[in-house]
Tab-separated table of C-alpha atoms and ligand atoms in Angstrom:
chain	number	residue	atom	x	y	z
A	1	MET	CA	0.000	0.000	0.000
A	2	GLU	CA	3.033	2.297	-0.052
A	3	THR	CA	2.092	5.039	-2.496
A	4	TRP	CA	4.061	7.567	-4.405
A	5	LYS	CA	3.998	10.948	-2.757
A	6	PRO	CA	4.473	14.202	-4.590
A	7	PRO	CA	7.200	16.554	-3.375
A	8	CYS	CA	5.979	18.969	-0.765
A	9	PRO	CA	6.042	22.536	-2.041
A	10	THR	CA	3.430	23.555	0.495
A	11	LEU	CA	5.670	24.030	3.493
A	12	GLU	CA	7.482	26.981	2.042
A	13	TRP	CA	6.287	30.350	3.233
A	14	GLY	CA	4.875	32.724	0.727
A	15	VAL	CA	3.336	29.914	-1.310
A	16	VAL	CA	-0.440	29.644	-1.342
A	17	VAL	CA	-1.468	26.294	0.101
A	18	ARG	CA	-4.614	24.852	-1.426
A	19	VAL	CA	-6.695	22.575	0.736
A	20	LEU	CA	-9.908	20.792	-0.195
A	21	VAL	CA	-12.143	19.535	2.631
A	22	VAL	CA	-14.678	16.853	1.689
A	23	GLY	CA	-17.975	16.776	3.592
A	24	SER	CA	-20.789	19.014	4.764
A	25	GLY	CA	-21.306	18.577	8.504
A	26	GLY	CA	-20.228	20.067	11.802
A	27	ARG	CA	-16.990	18.094	11.684
A	28	GLU	CA	-16.081	19.642	8.338
A	29	HIS	CA	-17.028	23.120	9.545
A	30	ALA	CA	-14.739	22.545	12.540
A	31	LEU	CA	-11.893	21.439	10.255
A	32	VAL	CA	-12.274	24.408	7.926
A	33	ARG	CA	-12.585	26.833	10.841
A	34	LYS	CA	-9.414	25.523	12.466
A	35	LEU	CA	-7.418	25.492	9.210
A	36	SER	CA	-8.512	29.037	8.486
A	37	ASP	CA	-7.771	30.404	11.984
A	38	ASP	CA	-4.350	28.709	12.067
A	39	ALA	CA	-3.422	30.194	8.699
A	40	ARG	CA	-4.449	33.669	9.817
A	41	ARG	CA	-2.530	33.301	13.082
A	42	ARG	CA	0.605	32.187	11.272
A	43	GLY	CA	0.383	34.499	8.295
A	44	ARG	CA	0.139	31.578	5.913
A	45	GLU	CA	-1.813	32.023	2.726
A	46	LEU	CA	-4.424	29.347	2.429
A	47	ALA	CA	-6.924	28.751	-0.360
A	48	LEU	CA	-9.685	26.728	1.273
A	49	HIS	CA	-12.161	24.711	-0.758
A	50	ALA	CA	-14.967	22.448	0.403
A	51	ALA	CA	-17.208	19.929	-1.320
A	52	PRO	CA	-20.070	20.171	-0.907
A	53	GLY	CA	-19.678	22.256	2.280
A	54	ASN	CA	-22.534	24.092	3.987
A	55	PRO	CA	-23.556	27.729	4.579
A	56	GLY	CA	-21.294	28.024	7.624
A	57	ILE	CA	-18.328	26.637	5.719
A	58	ALA	CA	-19.132	28.886	2.756
A	59	ARG	CA	-18.220	31.906	4.860
A	60	ILE	CA	-14.602	30.747	5.062
A	61	ALA	CA	-14.083	28.404	2.110
A	62	GLU	CA	-15.131	28.201	-1.500
A	63	CYS	CA	-17.788	25.518	-1.764
A	64	ALA	CA	-18.178	23.356	-4.878
A	65	ASP	CA	-21.367	21.474	-5.582
A	66	VAL	CA	-19.789	18.018	-5.656
A	67	ALA	CA	-21.238	15.326	-3.402
A	68	ALA	CA	-18.998	13.784	-0.739
A	69	ASP	CA	-19.446	10.311	-2.243
A	70	ASP	CA	-18.688	11.328	-5.846
A	71	VAL	CA	-15.074	10.149	-5.933
A	72	ASP	CA	-14.559	10.910	-9.637
A	73	GLY	CA	-16.104	14.352	-9.258
A	74	LEU	CA	-13.907	15.073	-6.233
A	75	LEU	CA	-10.805	13.952	-8.086
A	76	ALA	CA	-11.646	16.303	-10.951
A	77	LEU	CA	-12.307	19.115	-8.469
A	78	ALA	CA	-9.017	18.526	-6.620
A	79	ARG	CA	-7.188	18.704	-9.924
A	80	ARG	CA	-9.050	21.820	-10.971
A	81	VAL	CA	-8.325	23.730	-7.750
A	82	GLN	CA	-4.810	22.208	-7.613
A	83	ALA	CA	-5.304	20.942	-4.091
A	84	ASP	CA	-2.041	20.388	-2.233
A	85	LEU	CA	-4.007	18.344	0.292
A	86	THR	CA	-7.506	16.862	0.323
A	87	VAL	CA	-8.953	16.181	3.771
A	88	VAL	CA	-11.742	13.613	3.823
A	89	GLY	CA	-14.304	14.149	6.599
A	90	PRO	CA	-16.910	11.379	6.263
A	91	GLU	CA	-16.534	7.607	6.079
A	92	VAL	CA	-18.454	6.891	2.876
A	93	PRO	CA	-15.888	8.272	0.383
A	94	LEU	CA	-13.109	6.547	2.355
A	95	ALA	CA	-14.949	3.226	2.126
A	96	LEU	CA	-15.369	3.895	-1.607
A	97	GLY	CA	-11.609	4.231	-2.008
A	98	ILE	CA	-11.148	7.988	-2.397
A	99	ALA	CA	-7.712	7.844	-0.772
A	100	ASP	CA	-6.569	5.108	-3.174
A	101	ALA	CA	-7.871	7.005	-6.196
A	102	PHE	CA	-6.155	10.229	-5.110
A	103	ALA	CA	-2.874	8.494	-4.313
A	104	ALA	CA	-2.936	6.769	-7.712
A	105	ALA	CA	-3.416	10.184	-9.302
A	106	GLY	CA	-0.455	11.598	-7.369
A	107	LEU	CA	-2.609	13.777	-5.120
A	108	ARG	CA	-1.956	14.090	-1.416
A	109	VAL	CA	-4.888	13.006	0.727
A	110	PHE	CA	-5.655	12.832	4.435
A	111	GLY	CA	-7.573	9.620	5.119
A	112	PRO	CA	-6.944	5.880	4.849
A	113	GLY	CA	-7.395	3.701	1.780
A	114	ALA	CA	-10.457	1.501	1.355
A	115	ALA	CA	-8.724	-1.622	2.703
A	116	ALA	CA	-7.923	0.115	5.999
A	117	ALA	CA	-11.276	1.923	6.072
A	118	ARG	CA	-12.949	-1.505	6.300
A	119	LEU	CA	-12.264	-1.195	10.011
A	120	GLU	CA	-15.308	1.060	9.970
A	121	SER	CA	-17.206	-0.165	6.916
A	122	SER	CA	-17.382	-3.782	8.126
A	123	LYS	CA	-17.931	-4.464	11.803
A	124	SER	CA	-17.225	-8.179	11.357
A	125	PHE	CA	-13.907	-7.340	9.661
A	126	ALA	CA	-13.043	-4.985	12.538
A	127	LYS	CA	-13.820	-7.795	14.984
A	128	ASP	CA	-11.524	-10.195	13.141
A	129	VAL	CA	-8.746	-7.596	13.127
A	130	MET	CA	-9.159	-6.914	16.844
A	131	ARG	CA	-9.023	-10.612	17.640
A	132	GLU	CA	-5.841	-11.014	15.639
A	133	ALA	CA	-4.269	-7.821	16.950
A	134	GLY	CA	-5.149	-8.651	20.562
A	135	VAL	CA	-7.217	-5.492	21.015
A	136	PRO	CA	-9.750	-5.970	23.824
A	137	THR	CA	-13.327	-5.935	22.560
A	138	ALA	CA	-16.717	-7.400	23.426
A	139	GLN	CA	-17.193	-11.058	22.534
A	140	SER	CA	-19.150	-11.397	19.345
A	141	GLU	CA	-20.234	-13.585	16.502
A	142	ALA	CA	-21.174	-12.630	12.929
A	143	PHE	CA	-24.176	-14.106	11.094
A	144	SER	CA	-25.451	-13.915	7.564
A	145	SER	CA	-28.347	-16.312	8.178
A	146	LEU	CA	-31.349	-15.011	10.121
A	147	GLU	CA	-32.154	-18.490	11.451
A	148	ASP	CA	-28.631	-18.949	12.822
A	149	ALA	CA	-28.656	-15.467	14.362
A	150	LEU	CA	-32.056	-16.093	16.002
A	151	ALA	CA	-30.892	-19.456	17.340
A	152	HIS	CA	-27.789	-17.762	18.770
A	153	VAL	CA	-29.613	-14.990	20.653
A	154	ARG	CA	-31.978	-17.612	22.074
A	155	THR	CA	-29.070	-19.516	23.591
A	156	ILE	CA	-27.241	-16.503	25.054
A	157	ARG	CA	-29.059	-14.298	27.516
A	158	PRO	CA	-29.889	-10.647	26.651
A	159	PRO	CA	-28.933	-7.866	27.063
A	160	VAL	CA	-27.154	-8.237	23.790
A	161	VAL	CA	-26.069	-5.779	21.117
A	162	ILE	CA	-27.104	-6.309	17.485
A	163	LYS	CA	-25.046	-4.469	14.864
A	164	ALA	CA	-25.533	-4.227	11.121
A	165	ASP	CA	-22.188	-5.146	9.600
A	166	GLY	CA	-21.927	-2.275	7.111
A	167	LEU	CA	-22.225	1.507	7.205
A	168	ALA	CA	-25.605	2.665	8.524
A	169	ALA	CA	-24.962	6.333	9.365
A	170	GLY	CA	-24.644	5.522	13.069
A	171	LYS	CA	-28.079	3.907	13.192
A	172	GLY	CA	-27.291	0.215	12.704
A	173	VAL	CA	-26.826	-0.647	16.386
A	174	THR	CA	-29.540	-1.934	18.732
A	175	VAL	CA	-28.954	-2.576	22.401
A	176	ALA	CA	-31.553	-5.289	23.034
A	177	LEU	CA	-32.524	-5.697	26.671
A	178	THR	CA	-34.935	-8.565	26.019
A	179	LEU	CA	-35.038	-11.555	23.713
A	180	ALA	CA	-38.039	-10.056	21.912
A	181	GLU	CA	-36.084	-6.857	21.174
A	182	ALA	CA	-33.113	-8.864	19.937
A	183	GLU	CA	-35.311	-10.955	17.636
A	184	GLN	CA	-37.040	-7.852	16.308
A	185	ALA	CA	-33.705	-6.115	15.635
A	186	LEU	CA	-32.405	-9.161	13.766
A	187	ARG	CA	-35.565	-9.431	11.689
A	188	GLU	CA	-35.554	-5.720	10.842
A	189	ALA	CA	-31.921	-5.777	9.739
A	190	MET	CA	-31.847	-9.129	7.932
A	191	GLU	CA	-35.410	-9.609	6.695
A	192	GLY	CA	-36.804	-6.059	6.582
A	193	ARG	CA	-33.506	-4.674	5.255
A	194	ALA	CA	-33.799	-1.630	7.480
A	195	PHE	CA	-30.162	-0.796	6.661
A	196	GLY	CA	-30.108	-2.127	3.096
A	197	THR	CA	-27.166	-4.376	2.269
A	198	ALA	CA	-25.361	-3.095	5.392
A	199	GLY	CA	-27.580	-5.454	7.407
A	200	GLU	CA	-27.119	-8.593	5.309
A	201	THR	CA	-24.564	-9.642	7.869
A	202	VAL	CA	-25.073	-8.806	11.544
A	203	VAL	CA	-22.729	-8.963	14.473
A	204	VAL	CA	-24.236	-10.137	17.758
A	205	GLU	CA	-22.173	-8.741	20.564
A	206	GLN	CA	-21.856	-9.097	24.307
A	207	PHE	CA	-23.337	-6.112	26.168
A	208	LEU	CA	-20.645	-4.238	28.074
A	209	VAL	CA	-21.470	-2.074	31.080
A	210	GLY	CA	-19.139	0.839	31.636
A	211	THR	CA	-18.242	4.386	30.700
A	212	GLU	CA	-17.999	5.380	27.054
A	213	LEU	CA	-15.061	7.357	25.747
A	214	SER	CA	-13.930	8.376	22.266
A	215	VAL	CA	-10.195	8.441	21.637
A	216	MET	CA	-8.804	9.489	18.271
A	217	ALA	CA	-5.254	9.471	16.981
A	218	PHE	CA	-3.380	10.861	14.014
A	219	VAL	CA	-1.901	7.719	12.452
A	220	ASP	CA	0.550	7.110	9.633
A	221	GLY	CA	3.311	4.719	8.653
A	222	SER	CA	5.699	6.238	11.213
A	223	GLY	CA	3.449	5.839	14.260
A	224	TYR	CA	0.604	7.716	15.919
A	225	ARG	CA	-0.249	10.655	18.171
A	226	LEU	CA	-3.244	10.472	20.481
A	227	MET	CA	-5.681	13.353	20.772
A	228	PRO	CA	-7.408	14.235	24.055
A	229	ALA	CA	-10.297	11.915	24.861
A	230	ALA	CA	-13.887	13.107	24.434
A	231	ARG	CA	-17.274	11.936	25.649
A	232	ASP	CA	-20.036	11.734	23.070
A	233	HIS	CA	-23.719	11.658	24.051
A	234	LYS	CA	-25.498	9.399	21.602
A	235	ALA	CA	-28.923	9.079	23.189
A	236	VAL	CA	-31.410	11.719	22.138
A	237	TYR	CA	-32.644	12.737	25.623
A	238	ASP	CA	-31.090	13.904	28.880
A	239	GLY	CA	-29.787	11.167	31.141
A	240	ASP	CA	-28.890	9.014	28.128
A	241	ARG	CA	-32.527	8.100	27.517
A	242	GLY	CA	-34.211	7.542	24.177
A	243	ALA	CA	-33.039	6.443	20.760
A	244	ASN	CA	-29.462	6.448	19.533
A	245	THR	CA	-28.473	9.402	17.342
A	246	GLY	CA	-25.378	10.437	15.444
A	247	GLY	CA	-24.385	12.346	18.617
A	248	MET	CA	-26.258	15.046	20.567
A	249	GLY	CA	-23.231	16.683	22.114
A	250	VAL	CA	-19.750	16.067	23.371
A	251	PHE	CA	-17.201	17.426	25.781
A	252	ALA	CA	-13.489	17.093	26.366
A	253	PRO	CA	-11.636	16.124	28.361
A	254	PRO	CA	-13.766	13.778	30.518
A	255	ARG	CA	-12.620	12.980	34.059
A	256	ALA	CA	-12.499	9.287	33.218
A	257	ALA	CA	-9.604	9.894	30.818
A	258	THR	CA	-6.874	9.683	33.453
A	259	ALA	CA	-3.206	9.384	32.508
A	260	GLU	CA	-3.345	5.769	33.657
A	261	LEU	CA	-6.304	4.961	31.436
A	262	MET	CA	-4.795	6.734	28.437
A	263	GLY	CA	-1.656	4.632	28.994
A	264	LEU	CA	-3.773	1.498	28.717
A	265	VAL	CA	-5.472	2.860	25.600
A	266	ARG	CA	-2.055	3.328	24.035
A	267	GLU	CA	-0.752	-0.089	24.978
A	268	ARG	CA	-3.839	-2.197	24.380
A	269	VAL	CA	-5.449	-0.405	21.465
A	270	PHE	CA	-3.191	1.860	19.417
A	271	ASP	CA	0.170	0.077	19.886
A	272	ARG	CA	-1.490	-3.216	18.996
A	273	MET	CA	-3.216	-1.745	15.943
A	274	GLN	CA	0.065	-0.255	14.813
A	275	ALA	CA	1.747	-3.654	15.161
A	276	TYR	CA	-1.129	-5.176	13.194
A	277	PHE	CA	-0.773	-2.621	10.368
A	278	ARG	CA	2.973	-3.266	10.197
A	279	ALA	CA	2.501	-7.035	10.157
A	280	HIS	CA	0.054	-6.670	7.268
A	281	ASP	CA	2.070	-4.127	5.270
A	282	THR	CA	-0.821	-1.727	5.626
A	283	VAL	CA	-0.091	1.957	5.867
A	284	TYR	CA	-2.979	3.688	7.624
A	285	ARG	CA	-2.868	7.439	7.080
A	286	GLY	CA	-5.464	9.629	8.712
A	287	VAL	CA	-7.443	9.551	11.930
A	288	LEU	CA	-8.195	6.295	13.679
A	289	TYR	CA	-11.099	6.694	16.088
A	290	ALA	CA	-11.637	4.163	18.852
A	291	GLY	CA	-15.079	4.127	20.460
A	292	LEU	CA	-14.314	2.659	23.865
A	293	MET	CA	-16.236	1.209	26.773
A	294	ILE	CA	-14.246	1.473	29.983
A	295	VAL	CA	-15.085	-1.577	32.089
A	296	ASP	CA	-13.536	-1.705	35.580
A	297	GLY	CA	-10.808	0.699	34.488
A	298	ALA	CA	-9.892	-1.220	31.318
A	299	PRO	CA	-10.638	-0.108	27.740
A	300	PHE	CA	-12.667	-2.263	25.337
A	301	VAL	CA	-13.169	-1.177	21.734
A	302	ILE	CA	-16.819	-1.131	20.679
A	303	GLU	CA	-16.131	0.420	17.293
A	304	PHE	CA	-13.408	1.787	15.087
A	305	ASN	CA	-14.031	4.718	12.778
A	306	CYS	CA	-11.596	5.651	10.034
A	307	ARG	CA	-12.048	9.436	10.382
A	308	PHE	CA	-12.631	12.228	12.870
A	309	GLY	CA	-15.717	11.648	14.993
A	310	ASP	CA	-18.611	14.022	14.642
A	311	PRO	CA	-19.298	15.819	16.989
A	312	GLU	CA	-15.989	14.813	18.679
A	313	ALA	CA	-13.950	16.814	16.159
A	314	GLN	CA	-15.918	19.911	17.096
A	315	VAL	CA	-14.423	19.903	20.619
A	316	VAL	CA	-11.091	18.167	20.103
A	317	LEU	CA	-9.992	20.622	17.403
A	318	GLU	CA	-10.758	23.459	19.860
A	319	LEU	CA	-8.067	22.011	22.106
A	320	LEU	CA	-5.368	21.734	19.443
A	321	ASP	CA	-3.109	24.732	19.944
A	322	SER	CA	-0.622	23.795	17.237
A	323	ASP	CA	-1.205	23.962	13.509
A	324	LEU	CA	-3.691	21.465	12.052
A	325	LEU	CA	-2.438	21.674	8.474
A	326	ASP	CA	1.114	20.865	9.601
A	327	ALA	CA	-0.199	17.805	11.445
A	328	MET	CA	-2.159	16.631	8.419
A	329	LEU	CA	0.775	17.143	6.078
A	330	ALA	CA	2.924	15.182	8.521
A	331	VAL	CA	0.417	12.309	8.325
A	332	ALA	CA	0.232	12.442	4.554
A	333	ASP	CA	4.036	12.230	4.431
A	334	ASP	CA	4.498	9.601	7.209
A	335	ARG	CA	6.140	11.928	9.721
A	336	ILE	CA	3.623	12.020	12.558
A	337	ALA	CA	5.808	10.105	15.042
A	338	SER	CA	8.328	12.946	15.090
A	339	HIS	CA	5.778	15.727	14.731
A	340	GLY	CA	5.051	17.824	17.814
A	341	LEU	CA	1.396	18.511	18.608
A	342	VAL	CA	0.481	21.032	21.294
A	343	TRP	CA	-2.760	20.454	23.173
A	344	SER	CA	-4.434	23.005	25.402
A	345	ASP	CA	-5.417	22.029	28.930
A	346	ALA	CA	-8.662	23.972	28.531
A	347	ALA	CA	-12.050	22.265	28.204
A	348	ALA	CA	-14.527	22.303	25.334
A	349	VAL	CA	-18.232	21.522	25.077
A	350	CYS	CA	-20.436	21.089	22.011
A	351	VAL	CA	-24.224	21.075	22.274
A	352	VAL	CA	-26.048	19.846	19.177
A	353	LEU	CA	-29.284	21.591	18.203
A	354	ALA	CA	-31.470	19.055	16.423
A	355	ALA	CA	-34.537	19.354	14.229
A	356	GLU	CA	-37.964	18.429	15.563
A	357	GLY	CA	-38.431	14.666	15.280
A	358	TYR	CA	-34.750	13.756	14.964
A	359	PRO	CA	-33.511	10.961	15.048
A	360	GLU	CA	-36.790	9.812	13.471
A	361	ALA	CA	-38.300	11.649	10.489
A	362	TYR	CA	-37.821	15.404	10.672
A	363	GLY	CA	-38.709	18.427	8.604
A	364	ARG	CA	-36.497	20.943	6.873
A	365	GLY	CA	-36.643	24.593	5.960
A	366	GLU	CA	-37.253	26.140	9.414
A	367	ARG	CA	-35.746	29.581	9.577
A	368	ILE	CA	-32.828	29.884	12.024
A	369	GLU	CA	-32.638	33.127	14.018
A	370	GLY	CA	-30.006	34.506	16.342
A	371	LEU	CA	-26.765	33.497	14.637
A	372	GLU	CA	-25.531	37.113	14.699
A	373	ALA	CA	-26.513	37.400	18.359
A	374	VAL	CA	-24.187	34.488	19.169
A	375	GLU	CA	-21.384	36.148	17.241
A	376	ASP	CA	-21.875	39.370	19.245
A	377	PHE	CA	-21.955	37.337	22.437
A	378	ALA	CA	-18.802	35.473	21.386
A	379	ARG	CA	-16.927	38.705	20.686
A	380	ALA	CA	-17.855	40.075	24.101
A	381	GLN	CA	-16.827	36.875	25.870
A	382	GLU	CA	-13.543	36.717	24.038
A	383	ALA	CA	-12.813	40.365	24.826
A	384	ALA	CA	-13.513	39.628	28.485
A	385	GLY	CA	-11.138	36.675	28.374
A	386	ALA	CA	-13.957	34.255	29.232
A	387	GLY	CA	-13.308	31.886	26.339
A	388	ALA	CA	-14.500	31.147	22.832
A	389	VAL	CA	-18.020	30.411	21.604
A	390	ARG	CA	-18.995	29.569	18.054
A	391	VAL	CA	-21.789	28.000	16.064
A	392	LEU	CA	-20.814	25.257	13.638
A	393	HIS	CA	-23.235	24.357	10.882
A	394	ALA	CA	-24.157	20.681	10.497
A	395	GLY	CA	-27.467	20.534	8.618
A	396	THR	CA	-28.334	23.975	7.253
A	397	ALA	CA	-29.137	25.558	3.901
A	398	GLU	CA	-29.132	29.139	2.633
A	399	PRO	CA	-32.035	29.425	0.174
A	400	SER	CA	-31.381	33.135	-0.278
A	401	ALA	CA	-28.492	35.315	0.824
A	402	GLY	CA	-28.382	35.642	4.593
A	403	VAL	CA	-31.382	33.383	5.211
A	404	ILE	CA	-30.270	30.221	7.021
A	405	VAL	CA	-32.750	27.362	7.409
A	406	THR	CA	-32.645	23.860	8.850
A	407	ASN	CA	-31.650	21.158	6.385
A	408	GLY	CA	-30.782	18.086	8.424
A	409	GLY	CA	-31.400	16.215	11.668
A	410	ARG	CA	-28.425	17.636	13.481
A	411	VAL	CA	-28.694	21.293	12.531
A	412	LEU	CA	-26.048	23.214	14.472
A	413	GLY	CA	-23.341	22.608	17.046
A	414	VAL	CA	-22.810	25.327	19.621
A	415	VAL	CA	-19.209	24.953	20.738
A	416	ALA	CA	-17.442	26.664	23.609
A	417	ARG	CA	-13.925	26.535	24.991
A	418	ALA	CA	-12.947	27.833	28.416
A	419	ASP	CA	-10.452	27.221	31.210
A	420	ASP	CA	-12.549	24.501	32.799
A	421	LEU	CA	-15.474	22.317	31.954
A	422	ASP	CA	-18.063	24.207	34.038
A	423	ARG	CA	-17.237	27.478	32.344
A	424	ALA	CA	-17.173	25.919	28.886
A	425	ARG	CA	-20.532	24.333	29.596
A	426	ARG	CA	-22.062	27.613	30.753
A	427	LEU	CA	-20.709	29.457	27.730
A	428	ALA	CA	-22.038	26.811	25.348
A	429	TYR	CA	-25.539	26.924	26.854
A	430	ASP	CA	-25.473	30.752	26.902
A	431	GLY	CA	-24.806	30.455	23.178
A	432	VAL	CA	-27.573	27.884	22.732
A	433	GLU	CA	-30.142	30.248	24.262
A	434	ARG	CA	-29.443	32.813	21.584
A	435	VAL	CA	-30.186	30.550	18.596
A	436	ARG	CA	-33.769	29.669	17.754
A	437	PHE	CA	-35.687	27.693	15.178
A	438	ALA	CA	-39.077	26.021	15.315
A	439	GLY	CA	-38.961	22.544	16.851
A	440	ARG	CA	-35.343	22.919	18.023
A	441	HIS	CA	-34.361	20.367	20.650
A	442	TYR	CA	-31.149	19.648	22.479
A	443	ARG	CA	-29.826	17.926	25.559
A	444	THR	CA	-29.356	20.086	28.641
A	445	ASP	CA	-26.849	17.777	30.349
A	446	ILE	CA	-23.834	17.815	28.017
A	447	GLY	CA	-20.766	17.888	30.238
A	448	ALA	CA	-22.858	18.006	33.412
A	449	ARG	CA	-21.295	14.880	34.874
A	450	GLY	CA	-17.723	15.724	33.916
W	501	AMP	P1	-21.636	2.076	17.764
W	501	AMP	O1	-22.339	2.626	16.572
W	501	AMP	O2	-20.931	0.790	17.544
W	501	AMP	O3	-20.797	3.118	18.466
W	501	AMP	O4	-22.786	1.779	18.825
W	501	AMP	C1	-23.683	2.776	19.198
W	501	AMP	C2	-23.849	2.745	20.697
W	501	AMP	O5	-24.338	1.476	21.128
W	501	AMP	C3	-22.568	2.939	21.451
W	501	AMP	O6	-22.222	4.275	21.587
W	501	AMP	C4	-22.896	2.296	22.769
W	501	AMP	O7	-23.636	3.187	23.582
W	501	AMP	C5	-23.776	1.157	22.375
W	501	AMP	N1	-23.000	-0.084	22.259
W	501	AMP	C6	-22.387	-0.563	21.155
W	501	AMP	N2	-21.765	-1.722	21.427
W	501	AMP	C7	-21.985	-1.987	22.725
W	501	AMP	C8	-21.615	-3.054	23.597
W	501	AMP	N3	-20.914	-4.090	23.184
W	501	AMP	N4	-22.034	-2.988	24.881
W	501	AMP	C9	-22.776	-1.951	25.316
W	501	AMP	N5	-23.158	-0.926	24.553
W	501	AMP	C10	-22.788	-0.937	23.257
W	502	LIG	N1	-19.674	10.477	17.213
W	502	LIG	C1	-19.557	9.175	16.691
W	502	LIG	C2	-19.102	9.096	15.301
W	502	LIG	O1	-18.578	10.033	14.741
W	502	LIG	O2	-19.240	8.036	14.714
């Protein structure tokens, strides 16, 4: 998988660096925001492009109307804008092989090839890898026959976790507390095709009780660098009640992420994955995201993602004090092991504002008010040294200039950074109060339990 890399003209000062960010959510807005602020801070000239982007991103990058899963279209766009680096936000283009196509065309890309991205695009593959690599994970078995899967859940006692094997936009997982729920989840995935072909194979997994933590790392052929841990909140309602979502909010760093625990995460997860990649001549370049369950102080991997988490990226990038582009170029060129990253010891909180009905069916087109009010508030807070507040767009549209409407389930992320978690939390919710749209809902307990 070693690929030819073009020479790196982009590190010389005075040269315009062209970066294309693929995706249209809060994660991509966070990436573009950070790249743009870093460039301004360092006096580097950056030409930022996004595809397809969103109205928030469009304020700082040039957006092209190319879908995030249109690999050929993205390749043509990267050539046209002469991208020195293409940063891939979402998993779908990675699973489709965007990194391989770009590398074959001699274009530098941040994100793993399709073979490595299978860690996310096939849960049964990820399980096999973890078993071989010795990475602790819940016991599991994969099934492609409904009858066999039903027979299996009848012999083991629920609670049990049923997972569609393929990509299901974060919705392919059911925690079944009873046998009836497990049977229903299996039937919906395998018979009802609730997740299309992604559910042709299901993984039936042991239910782990513990504390969830997301840990991401910049990874390349030279090694890896961990980012601060974050805690996602996947359930739709306060107190972790209700249906699973793509993530209703996140904060970093959580108290559970002690130095001792992070040491175990290194040893048992990332060192072992690195050894696995080396043993298989696989070069993984990009972000490896480990969704962990901490059981009695020990980390177990419940999922790997082959990209920045969303909303995790929205808080973790707030805590990166050093330059993001430099880190990504280091990854693209296999230099991350010797690359210095500087992390802030501040705290960051992101509260997701969701559309009425989300994560079930939801409407679009509700007018969003108050975005300027948050910007005024943010300026005042920054001037007072209280911290940073910003609104990142996740599912919005701009049908006419200056009119921003809802256009997705997760609409906006209100992100705040401050010296400690309590302050960051207060700032984020002060920001939340200023933004309104009909049917808006959000969790009020993001970061409340540290
Ligand atoms: P995933 O999409 O794999 O992250 O799963 C979604 C959510 O289901 C996770 O964030 C956990 O809350 C829960 N979950 C997944 N696997 C397990 C497991 N083995 N034990 C307990 N909860 C799980
Ligand atoms: N926040 C979980 C994910 O990005 O998959």
